[in-house]
Tab-separated table of C-alpha atoms in Angstrom:
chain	number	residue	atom	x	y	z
S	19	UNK	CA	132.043	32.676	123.473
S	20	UNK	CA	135.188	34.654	124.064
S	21	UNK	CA	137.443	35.784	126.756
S	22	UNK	CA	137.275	39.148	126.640
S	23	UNK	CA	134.177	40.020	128.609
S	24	UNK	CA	134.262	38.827	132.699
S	25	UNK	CA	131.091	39.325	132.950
S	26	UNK	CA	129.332	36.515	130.691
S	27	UNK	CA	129.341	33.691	132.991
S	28	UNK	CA	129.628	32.903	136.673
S	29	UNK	CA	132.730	30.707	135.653
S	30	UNK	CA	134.677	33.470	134.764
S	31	UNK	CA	133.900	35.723	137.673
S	32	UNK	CA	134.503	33.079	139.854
S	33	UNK	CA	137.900	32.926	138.123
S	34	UNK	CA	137.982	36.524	138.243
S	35	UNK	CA	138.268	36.370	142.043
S	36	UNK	CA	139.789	33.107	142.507
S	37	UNK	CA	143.260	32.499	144.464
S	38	UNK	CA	146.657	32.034	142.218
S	39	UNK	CA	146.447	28.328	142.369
S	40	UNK	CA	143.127	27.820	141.454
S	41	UNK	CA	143.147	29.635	138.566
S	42	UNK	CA	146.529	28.085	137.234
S	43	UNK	CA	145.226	24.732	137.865
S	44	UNK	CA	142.058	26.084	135.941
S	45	UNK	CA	143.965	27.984	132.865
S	46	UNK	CA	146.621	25.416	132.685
S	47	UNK	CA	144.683	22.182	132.521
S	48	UNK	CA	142.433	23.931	130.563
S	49	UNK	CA	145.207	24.971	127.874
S	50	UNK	CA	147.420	21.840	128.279
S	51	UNK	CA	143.907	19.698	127.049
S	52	UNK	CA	143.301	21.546	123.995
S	53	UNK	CA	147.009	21.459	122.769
S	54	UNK	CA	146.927	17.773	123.807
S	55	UNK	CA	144.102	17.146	122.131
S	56	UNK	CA	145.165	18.787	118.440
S	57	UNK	CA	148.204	16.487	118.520
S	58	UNK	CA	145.786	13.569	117.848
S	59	UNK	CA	145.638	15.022	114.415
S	60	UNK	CA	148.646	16.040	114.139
S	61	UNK	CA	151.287	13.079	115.178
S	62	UNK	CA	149.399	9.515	114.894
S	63	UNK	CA	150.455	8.667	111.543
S	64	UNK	CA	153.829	8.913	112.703
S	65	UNK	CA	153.468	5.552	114.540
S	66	UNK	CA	152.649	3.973	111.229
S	67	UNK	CA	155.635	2.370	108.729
S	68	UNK	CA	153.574	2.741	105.450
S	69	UNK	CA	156.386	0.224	104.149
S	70	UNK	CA	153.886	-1.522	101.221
S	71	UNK	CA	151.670	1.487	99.932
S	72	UNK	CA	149.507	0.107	97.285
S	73	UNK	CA	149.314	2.413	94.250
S	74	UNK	CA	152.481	4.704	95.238
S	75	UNK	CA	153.833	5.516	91.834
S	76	UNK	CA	156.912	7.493	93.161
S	77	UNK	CA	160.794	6.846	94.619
S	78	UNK	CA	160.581	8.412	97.747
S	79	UNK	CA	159.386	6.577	100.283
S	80	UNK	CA	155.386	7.130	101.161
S	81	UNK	CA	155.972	8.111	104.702
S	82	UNK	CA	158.472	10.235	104.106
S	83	UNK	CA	156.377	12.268	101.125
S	84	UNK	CA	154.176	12.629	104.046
S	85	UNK	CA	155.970	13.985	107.171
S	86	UNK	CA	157.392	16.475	104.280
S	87	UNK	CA	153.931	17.614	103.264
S	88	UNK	CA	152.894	17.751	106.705
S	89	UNK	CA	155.594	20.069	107.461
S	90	UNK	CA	155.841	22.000	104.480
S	91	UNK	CA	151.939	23.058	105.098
S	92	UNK	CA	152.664	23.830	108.439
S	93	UNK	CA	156.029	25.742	107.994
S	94	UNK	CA	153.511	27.728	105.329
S	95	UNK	CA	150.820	28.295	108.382
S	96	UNK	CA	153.393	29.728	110.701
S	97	UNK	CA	154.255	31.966	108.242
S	98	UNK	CA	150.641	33.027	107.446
S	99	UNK	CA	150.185	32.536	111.308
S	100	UNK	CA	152.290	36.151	111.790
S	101	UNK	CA	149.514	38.262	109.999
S	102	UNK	CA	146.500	36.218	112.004
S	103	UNK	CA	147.803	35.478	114.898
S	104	UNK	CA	148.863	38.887	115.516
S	105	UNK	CA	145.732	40.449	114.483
S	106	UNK	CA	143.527	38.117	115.947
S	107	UNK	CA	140.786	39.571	118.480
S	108	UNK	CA	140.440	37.066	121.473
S	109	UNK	CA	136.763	36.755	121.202
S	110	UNK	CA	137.355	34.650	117.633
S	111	UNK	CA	140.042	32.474	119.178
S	112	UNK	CA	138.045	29.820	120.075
S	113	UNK	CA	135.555	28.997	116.642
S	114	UNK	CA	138.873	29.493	114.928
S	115	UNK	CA	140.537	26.620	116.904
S	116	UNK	CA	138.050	24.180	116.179
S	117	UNK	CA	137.282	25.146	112.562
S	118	UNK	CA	141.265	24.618	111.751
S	119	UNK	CA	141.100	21.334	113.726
S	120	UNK	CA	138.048	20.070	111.946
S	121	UNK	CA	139.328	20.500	108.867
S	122	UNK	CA	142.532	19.017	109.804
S	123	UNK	CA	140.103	15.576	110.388
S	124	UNK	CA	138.649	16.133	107.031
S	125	UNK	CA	142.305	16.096	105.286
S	126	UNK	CA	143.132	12.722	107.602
S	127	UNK	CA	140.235	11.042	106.187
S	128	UNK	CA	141.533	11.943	102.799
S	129	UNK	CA	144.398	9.888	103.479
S	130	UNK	CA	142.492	7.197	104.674
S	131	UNK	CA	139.872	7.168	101.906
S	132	UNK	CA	141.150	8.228	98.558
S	133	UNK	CA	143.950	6.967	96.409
S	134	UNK	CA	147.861	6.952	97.916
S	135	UNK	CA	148.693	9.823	95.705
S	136	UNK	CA	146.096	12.137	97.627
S	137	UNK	CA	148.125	11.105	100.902
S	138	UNK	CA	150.638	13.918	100.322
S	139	UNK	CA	148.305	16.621	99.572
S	140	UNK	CA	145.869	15.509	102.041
S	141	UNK	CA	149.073	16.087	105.051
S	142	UNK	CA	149.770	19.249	103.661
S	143	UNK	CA	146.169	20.815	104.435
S	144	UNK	CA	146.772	18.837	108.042
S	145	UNK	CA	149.795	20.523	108.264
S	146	UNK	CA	148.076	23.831	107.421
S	147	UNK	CA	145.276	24.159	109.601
S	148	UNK	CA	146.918	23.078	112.124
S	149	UNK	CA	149.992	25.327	112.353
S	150	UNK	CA	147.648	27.895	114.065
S	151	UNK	CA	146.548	26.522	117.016
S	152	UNK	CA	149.562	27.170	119.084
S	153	UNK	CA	149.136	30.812	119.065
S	154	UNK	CA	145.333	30.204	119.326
S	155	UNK	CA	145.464	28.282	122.875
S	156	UNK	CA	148.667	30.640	123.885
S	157	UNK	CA	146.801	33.569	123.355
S	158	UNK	CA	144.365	32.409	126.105
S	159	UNK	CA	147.199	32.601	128.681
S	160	UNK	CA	149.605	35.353	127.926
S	161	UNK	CA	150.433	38.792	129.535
S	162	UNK	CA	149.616	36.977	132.902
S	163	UNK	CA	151.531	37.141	136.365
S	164	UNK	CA	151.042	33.485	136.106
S	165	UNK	CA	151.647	33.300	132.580
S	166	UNK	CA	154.936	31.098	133.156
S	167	UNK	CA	153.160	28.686	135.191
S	168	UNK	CA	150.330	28.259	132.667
S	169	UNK	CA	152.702	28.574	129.571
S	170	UNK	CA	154.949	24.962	131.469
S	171	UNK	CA	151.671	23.804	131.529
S	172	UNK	CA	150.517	24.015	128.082
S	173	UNK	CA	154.160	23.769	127.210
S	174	UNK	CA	154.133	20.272	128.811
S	175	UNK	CA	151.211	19.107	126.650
S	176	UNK	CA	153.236	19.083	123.217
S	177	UNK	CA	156.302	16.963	124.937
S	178	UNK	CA	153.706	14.292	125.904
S	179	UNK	CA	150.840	14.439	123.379
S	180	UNK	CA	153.135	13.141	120.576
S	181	UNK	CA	154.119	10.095	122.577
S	182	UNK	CA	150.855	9.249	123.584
S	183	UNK	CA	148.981	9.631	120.801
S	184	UNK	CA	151.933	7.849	118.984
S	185	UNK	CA	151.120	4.884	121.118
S	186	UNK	CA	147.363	5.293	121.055
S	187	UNK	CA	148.153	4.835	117.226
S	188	UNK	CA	150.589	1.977	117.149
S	189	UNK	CA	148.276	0.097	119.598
S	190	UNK	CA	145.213	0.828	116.632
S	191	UNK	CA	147.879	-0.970	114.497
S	192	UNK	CA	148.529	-3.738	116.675
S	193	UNK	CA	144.729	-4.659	116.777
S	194	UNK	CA	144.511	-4.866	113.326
S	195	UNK	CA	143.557	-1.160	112.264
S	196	UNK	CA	144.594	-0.097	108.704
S	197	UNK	CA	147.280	2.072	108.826
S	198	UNK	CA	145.815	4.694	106.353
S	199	UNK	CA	142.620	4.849	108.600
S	200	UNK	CA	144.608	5.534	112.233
S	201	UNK	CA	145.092	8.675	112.068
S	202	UNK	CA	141.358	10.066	111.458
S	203	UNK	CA	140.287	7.247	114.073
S	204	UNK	CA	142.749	8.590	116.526
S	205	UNK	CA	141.725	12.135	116.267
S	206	UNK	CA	138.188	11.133	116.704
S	207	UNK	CA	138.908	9.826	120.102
S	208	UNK	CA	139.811	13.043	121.279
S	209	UNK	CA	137.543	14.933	119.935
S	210	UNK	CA	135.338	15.578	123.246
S	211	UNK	CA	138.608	16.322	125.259
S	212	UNK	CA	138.955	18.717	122.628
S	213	UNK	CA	135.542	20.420	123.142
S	214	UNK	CA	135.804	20.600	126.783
S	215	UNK	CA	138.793	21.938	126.779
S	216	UNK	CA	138.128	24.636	123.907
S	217	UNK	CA	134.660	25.520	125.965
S	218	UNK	CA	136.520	26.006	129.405
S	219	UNK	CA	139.448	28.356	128.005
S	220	UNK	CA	136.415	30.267	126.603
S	221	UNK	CA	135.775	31.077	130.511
S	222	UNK	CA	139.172	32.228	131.493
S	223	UNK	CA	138.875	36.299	131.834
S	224	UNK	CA	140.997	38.672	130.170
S	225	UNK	CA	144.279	39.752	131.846
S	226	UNK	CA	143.893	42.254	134.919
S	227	UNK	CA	145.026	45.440	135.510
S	228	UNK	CA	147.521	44.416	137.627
S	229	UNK	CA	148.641	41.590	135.041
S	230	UNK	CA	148.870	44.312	132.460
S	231	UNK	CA	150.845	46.391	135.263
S	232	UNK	CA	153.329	43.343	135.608
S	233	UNK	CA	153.612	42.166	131.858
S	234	UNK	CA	152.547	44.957	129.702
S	235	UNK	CA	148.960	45.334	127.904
S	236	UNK	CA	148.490	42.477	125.406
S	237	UNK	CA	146.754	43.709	122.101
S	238	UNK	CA	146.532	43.208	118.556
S	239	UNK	CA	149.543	44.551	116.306
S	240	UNK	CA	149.514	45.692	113.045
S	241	UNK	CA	151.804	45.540	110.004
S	242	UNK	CA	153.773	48.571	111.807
S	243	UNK	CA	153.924	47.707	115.390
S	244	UNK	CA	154.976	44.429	114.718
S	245	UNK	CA	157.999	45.602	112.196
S	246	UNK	CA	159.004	48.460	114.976
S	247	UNK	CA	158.916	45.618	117.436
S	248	UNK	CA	161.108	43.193	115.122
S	249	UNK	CA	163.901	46.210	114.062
S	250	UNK	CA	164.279	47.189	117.858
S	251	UNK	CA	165.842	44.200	118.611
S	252	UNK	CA	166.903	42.414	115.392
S	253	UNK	CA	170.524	41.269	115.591
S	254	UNK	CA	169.525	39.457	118.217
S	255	UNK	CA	165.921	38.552	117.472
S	256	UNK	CA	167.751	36.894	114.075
S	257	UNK	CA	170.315	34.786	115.918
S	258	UNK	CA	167.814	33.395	118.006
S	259	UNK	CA	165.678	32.647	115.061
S	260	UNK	CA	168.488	31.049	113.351
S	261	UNK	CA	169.287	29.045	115.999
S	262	UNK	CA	165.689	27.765	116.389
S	263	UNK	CA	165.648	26.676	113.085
S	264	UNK	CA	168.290	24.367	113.464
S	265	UNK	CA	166.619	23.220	116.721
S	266	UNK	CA	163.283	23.135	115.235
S	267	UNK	CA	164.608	20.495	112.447
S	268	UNK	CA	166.189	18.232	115.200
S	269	UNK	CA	163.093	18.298	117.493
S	270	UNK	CA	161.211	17.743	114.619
S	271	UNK	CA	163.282	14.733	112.923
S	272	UNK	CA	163.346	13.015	116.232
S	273	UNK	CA	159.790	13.490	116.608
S	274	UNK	CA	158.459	12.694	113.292
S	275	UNK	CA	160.525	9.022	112.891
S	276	UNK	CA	160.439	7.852	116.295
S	277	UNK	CA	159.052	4.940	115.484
S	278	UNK	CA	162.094	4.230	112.876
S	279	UNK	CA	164.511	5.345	115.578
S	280	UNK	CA	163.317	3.040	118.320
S	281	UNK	CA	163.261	0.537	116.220
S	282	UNK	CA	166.910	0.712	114.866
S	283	UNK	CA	166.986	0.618	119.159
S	284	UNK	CA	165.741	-2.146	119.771
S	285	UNK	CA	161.789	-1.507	120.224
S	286	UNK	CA	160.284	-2.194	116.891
S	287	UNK	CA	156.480	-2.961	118.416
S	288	UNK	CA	156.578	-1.436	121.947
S	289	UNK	CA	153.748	0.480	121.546
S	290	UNK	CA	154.124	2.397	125.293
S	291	UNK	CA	157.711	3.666	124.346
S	292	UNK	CA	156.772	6.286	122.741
S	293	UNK	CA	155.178	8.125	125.608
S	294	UNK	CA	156.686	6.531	128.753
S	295	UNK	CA	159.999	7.788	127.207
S	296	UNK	CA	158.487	11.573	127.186
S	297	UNK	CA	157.034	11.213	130.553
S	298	UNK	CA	160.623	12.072	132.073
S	299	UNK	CA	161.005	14.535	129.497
S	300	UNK	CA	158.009	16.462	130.446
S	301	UNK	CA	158.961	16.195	134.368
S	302	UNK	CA	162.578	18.010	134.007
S	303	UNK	CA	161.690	20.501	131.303
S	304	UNK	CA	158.707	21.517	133.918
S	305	UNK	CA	160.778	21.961	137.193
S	306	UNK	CA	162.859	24.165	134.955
S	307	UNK	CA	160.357	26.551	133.758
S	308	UNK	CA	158.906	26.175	137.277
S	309	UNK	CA	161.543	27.625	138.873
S	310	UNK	CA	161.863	30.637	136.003
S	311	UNK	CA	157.958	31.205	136.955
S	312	UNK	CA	159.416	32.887	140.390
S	313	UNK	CA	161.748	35.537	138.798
S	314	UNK	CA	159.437	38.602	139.098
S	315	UNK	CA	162.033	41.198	137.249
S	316	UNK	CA	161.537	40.455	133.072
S	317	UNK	CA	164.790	41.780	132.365
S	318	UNK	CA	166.518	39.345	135.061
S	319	UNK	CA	163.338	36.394	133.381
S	320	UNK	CA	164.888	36.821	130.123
S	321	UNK	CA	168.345	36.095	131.184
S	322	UNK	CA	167.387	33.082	133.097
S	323	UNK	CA	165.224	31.868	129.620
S	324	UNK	CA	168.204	32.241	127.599
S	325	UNK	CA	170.620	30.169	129.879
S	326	UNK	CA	167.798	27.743	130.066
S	327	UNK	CA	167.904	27.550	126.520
S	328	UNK	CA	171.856	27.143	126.236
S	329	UNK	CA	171.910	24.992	129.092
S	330	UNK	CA	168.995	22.364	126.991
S	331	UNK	CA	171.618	22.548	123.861
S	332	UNK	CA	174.730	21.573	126.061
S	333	UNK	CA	173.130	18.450	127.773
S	334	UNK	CA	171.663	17.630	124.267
S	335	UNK	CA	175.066	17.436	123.244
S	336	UNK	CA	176.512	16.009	126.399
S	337	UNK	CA	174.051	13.065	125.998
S	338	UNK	CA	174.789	11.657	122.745
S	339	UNK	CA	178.847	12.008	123.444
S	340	UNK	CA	177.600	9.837	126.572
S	341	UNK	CA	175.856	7.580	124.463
S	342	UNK	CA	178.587	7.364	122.423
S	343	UNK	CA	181.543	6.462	124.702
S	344	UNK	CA	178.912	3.940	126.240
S	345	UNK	CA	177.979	5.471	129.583
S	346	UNK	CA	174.297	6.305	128.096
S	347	UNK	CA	172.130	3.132	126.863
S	348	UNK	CA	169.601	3.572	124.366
S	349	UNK	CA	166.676	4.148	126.408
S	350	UNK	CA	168.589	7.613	128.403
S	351	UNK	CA	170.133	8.278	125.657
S	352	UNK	CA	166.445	9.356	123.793
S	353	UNK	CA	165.152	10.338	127.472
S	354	UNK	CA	168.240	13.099	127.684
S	355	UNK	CA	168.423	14.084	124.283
S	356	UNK	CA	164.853	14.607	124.594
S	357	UNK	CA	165.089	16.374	127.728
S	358	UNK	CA	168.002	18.704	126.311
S	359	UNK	CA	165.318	19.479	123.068
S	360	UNK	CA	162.706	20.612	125.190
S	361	UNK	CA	164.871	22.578	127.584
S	362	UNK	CA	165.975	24.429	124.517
S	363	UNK	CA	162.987	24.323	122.593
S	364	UNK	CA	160.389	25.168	124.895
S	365	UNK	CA	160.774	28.523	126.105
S	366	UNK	CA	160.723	30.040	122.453
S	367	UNK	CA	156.627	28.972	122.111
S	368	UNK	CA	156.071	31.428	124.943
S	369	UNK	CA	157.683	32.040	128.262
S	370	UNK	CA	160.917	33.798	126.571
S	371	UNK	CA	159.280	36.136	124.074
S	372	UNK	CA	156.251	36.239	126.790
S	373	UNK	CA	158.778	37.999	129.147
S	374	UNK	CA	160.749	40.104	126.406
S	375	UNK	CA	157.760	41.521	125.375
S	376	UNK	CA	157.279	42.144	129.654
S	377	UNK	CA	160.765	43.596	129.620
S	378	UNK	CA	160.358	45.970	126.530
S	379	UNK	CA	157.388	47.772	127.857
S	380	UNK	CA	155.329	47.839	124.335
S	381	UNK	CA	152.238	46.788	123.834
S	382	UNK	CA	151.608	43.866	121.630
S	383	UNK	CA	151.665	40.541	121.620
S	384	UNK	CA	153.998	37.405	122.036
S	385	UNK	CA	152.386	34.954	119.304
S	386	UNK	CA	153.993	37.405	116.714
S	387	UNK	CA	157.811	36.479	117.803
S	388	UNK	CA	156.870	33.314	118.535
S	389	UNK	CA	155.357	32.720	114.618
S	390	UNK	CA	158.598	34.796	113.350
S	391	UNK	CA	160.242	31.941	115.229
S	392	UNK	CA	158.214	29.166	114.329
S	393	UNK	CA	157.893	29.875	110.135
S	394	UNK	CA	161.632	30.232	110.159
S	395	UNK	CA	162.105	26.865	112.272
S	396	UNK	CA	159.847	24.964	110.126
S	397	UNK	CA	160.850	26.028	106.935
S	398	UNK	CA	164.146	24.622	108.484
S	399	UNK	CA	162.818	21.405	109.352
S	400	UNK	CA	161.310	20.829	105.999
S	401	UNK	CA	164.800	21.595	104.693
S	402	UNK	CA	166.640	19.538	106.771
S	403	UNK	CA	164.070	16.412	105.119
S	404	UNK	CA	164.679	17.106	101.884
S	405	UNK	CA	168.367	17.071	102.591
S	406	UNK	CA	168.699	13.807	104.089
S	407	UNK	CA	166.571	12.493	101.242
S	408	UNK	CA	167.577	13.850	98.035
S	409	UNK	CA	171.385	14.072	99.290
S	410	UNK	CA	171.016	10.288	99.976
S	411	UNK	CA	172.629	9.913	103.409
S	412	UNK	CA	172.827	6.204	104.283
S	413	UNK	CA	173.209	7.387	107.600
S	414	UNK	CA	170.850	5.147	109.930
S	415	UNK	CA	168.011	7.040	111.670
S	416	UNK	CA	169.710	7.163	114.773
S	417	UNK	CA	173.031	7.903	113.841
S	418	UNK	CA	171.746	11.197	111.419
S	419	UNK	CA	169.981	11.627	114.914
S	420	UNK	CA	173.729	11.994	116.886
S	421	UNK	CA	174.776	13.498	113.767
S	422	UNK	CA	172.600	16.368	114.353
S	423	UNK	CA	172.461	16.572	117.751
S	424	UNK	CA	175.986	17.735	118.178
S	425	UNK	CA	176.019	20.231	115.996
S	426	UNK	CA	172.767	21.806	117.033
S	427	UNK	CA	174.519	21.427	120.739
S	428	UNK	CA	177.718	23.458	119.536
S	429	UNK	CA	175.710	26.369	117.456
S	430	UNK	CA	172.918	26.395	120.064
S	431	UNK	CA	175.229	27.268	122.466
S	432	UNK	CA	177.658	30.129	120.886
S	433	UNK	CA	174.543	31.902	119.403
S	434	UNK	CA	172.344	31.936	122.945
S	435	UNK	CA	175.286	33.527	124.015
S	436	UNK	CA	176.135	36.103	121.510
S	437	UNK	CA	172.006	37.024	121.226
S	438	UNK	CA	172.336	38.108	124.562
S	439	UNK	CA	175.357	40.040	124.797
S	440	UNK	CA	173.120	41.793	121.212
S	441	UNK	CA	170.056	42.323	123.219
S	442	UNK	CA	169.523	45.750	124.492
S	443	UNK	CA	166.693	45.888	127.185
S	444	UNK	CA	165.797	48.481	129.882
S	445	UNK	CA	167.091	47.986	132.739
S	446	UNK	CA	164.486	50.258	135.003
S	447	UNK	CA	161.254	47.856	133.902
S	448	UNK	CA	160.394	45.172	136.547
């Protein structure tokens, strides 16, 4: 399977010849399912408290030791993840998906079936394998005319999967599942929307000629490609970066103890919060990108991504001084700061660098700035756990939440800014 060669099946000519529409419905569906589908190995323990481990010898608390591990092992894969991803030849992209995913399933019944000590270690290789898949599925669906409306799409799939799945979980837990077993039974639900999914991206042809006329040839880049790519545009490339690290650690924190934060809210065992909350979430950040999908110029694409971006960090920040002064409640309070996340967050995993690469005329490929991004930003997010642990904040969940969320607002902001005064593009490409 593969999709580099049209030919190979009548699904792909057909999509080959097909009208716009069809074949974003096609590509995007087909992309948002798979990326769905890996969350349901990635997020369900999440739902879970883990207050009374049996046989946890250490301080920390158990749940904690594992969103770290989890994190840590994928911060580690994004950085491996710049190498492979990079250098990976499209016709591999799909055995490699489900080989990383299946042994993500393996590590999650490691949790559930050996000793509480192996819990950590088992999250870790989670975390590892499973740090790939992003720039697996996105390399399906860059260097496309329609890339933007297939990126929203797939895009979409990571601000709803973690809800749902999260509730798919808790309502395991409500009917009397054991919280260590969850997870692995969770991910086994999805596993044939997983394999459909997989096998229909498989069919999607390679990029035209007149998508490579529009976006540039995508190809693999080596070791000196990608460092000529990176030192052409670095002072701003590294304020971006540094900026998605801090937003990286919010999204992340707000993602990862949800089900602590809702409950300091007021919604200890509403299982459905957790993804009718993301629903709106998923709605606003679309429209947006939507609308970005029409700009046909790169350079002019890659102005509009960045105020996106700054205009997700101000509302993020607008919407917890709301909450604050008491013209937010609880429930739009998490639906705007989630909405101001995702605004900001979004367009870094592949519609911005998509585009810059568009606007910069070289050939190469967008999941290497996006895994720059992402190994930075998850490093960050691994920090910013340790941090509130070992530094012993008594801060509640929601309030280091706030915390956070204002000063991610007010850096997010000045350094969108400033990386785009720094970024030199031509201004001739279109």
């Amino acid at each position: 399977m593969g999709n580099a060669t049209p030919s190979r099946s009548p699904i792909t000519r057909a999509l080959a010849a097909a009208p716009p529409w069809a074949f974003a419905v096609y590509g995007g569906l087909a992309a948002f399912a798979a990326y769905f589908s890996m969350f349901a190995y990635r997020k369900p323990f999440t739902a879970a408290h883990y207050d009374h481990m049996a046989g946890w010898p250490l301080a920390i608390d158990f749940k904690v030791a594992l969103v770290i591990a989890q994190v840590a092992g994928y911060a580690v894969s994004k950085i491996i993840g710049i190498k492979v991803i990079s250098e990976m030849r499209p016709e591999r992209r799909w055995l490699a998906i489900l080989v990383l995913i299946g042994g993500a399933e393996l590590s999650l019944l490691g949790l559930s079936l050996g000793p509480a000590v192996a819990g950590p270690p088992a999250l870790f290789v989670n975390g590892l394998c499973l740090g790939m898949i992003w720039g697996l599925v996105f390399g399906f669906v860059e260097g496309r005319r329609l890339s933007e409306v297939l990126g929203a799409m797939l895009c979409a799939s990571f601000i709803l999967a973690s809800g749902v799945v999260k509730s798919v979980g808790k309502g395991l837990l409500l009917q009397g599942v054991d919280e260590r077993w969850m997870p692995a039974l969770t991910g086994l639900m999805f596993t044939p929307l997983l394999l459909l999914a997989v096998a229909a991206l498989t069919q999607l042809p390679p990029p035209s000629p007149a998508d490579e006329a529009a976006r540039v040839r995508r190809a693999p880049m080596d070791a000196r490609a990608r460092a000529a790519m990176f030192a052409a545009h670095a002072p701003a490339l590294v304020l971006l970066v540094l900026v998605y690290v801090l937003l990286t650690a919010l999204r992340d924190f707000r993602d990862n103890f949800a089900a602590e934060i809702w409950a300091e809210l007021g919604f200890k065992n509403a299982a459905a919060i957790f993804s009718l909350s993301e629903i709106p979430v998923a709605a606003i950040v679309l429209v947006g990108l939507g609308v970005l999908s029409l700009v046909r110029d790169n350079r002019r694409a890659v102005g509009f991504n960045f105020a996106f971006v700054a205009l997700g960090f101000a509302l993020l920040g607008a919407a917890t001084l709301g909450r604050q002064v008491g013209l937010l409640g609880p429930v739009a309070w998490m639906i705007a700061t989630g909405a101001g996340i995702y605004m900001a967050y979004t367009p870094f995993n592949g519609m911005l660098f998509d585009r810059l690469i568009a606007a910069t005329g070289q050939v190469g490929t967008a999941g290497f700035l996006i895994y720059v991004a992402d190994s930075c930003g998850y490093v960050g997010s691994v920090s910013l756990l340790l941090a509130r642990y070992f530094a012993k904040l008594e801060l509640a969940w929601s309030g280091f939440l706030a915390g956070a969320a204002y000063a991610t607002s007010v850096i997010g902001v000045a350094g969108v800014g400033l990386a785009w005064m720094l970024l030199r593009l031509p201004r001739t490409r279109a």
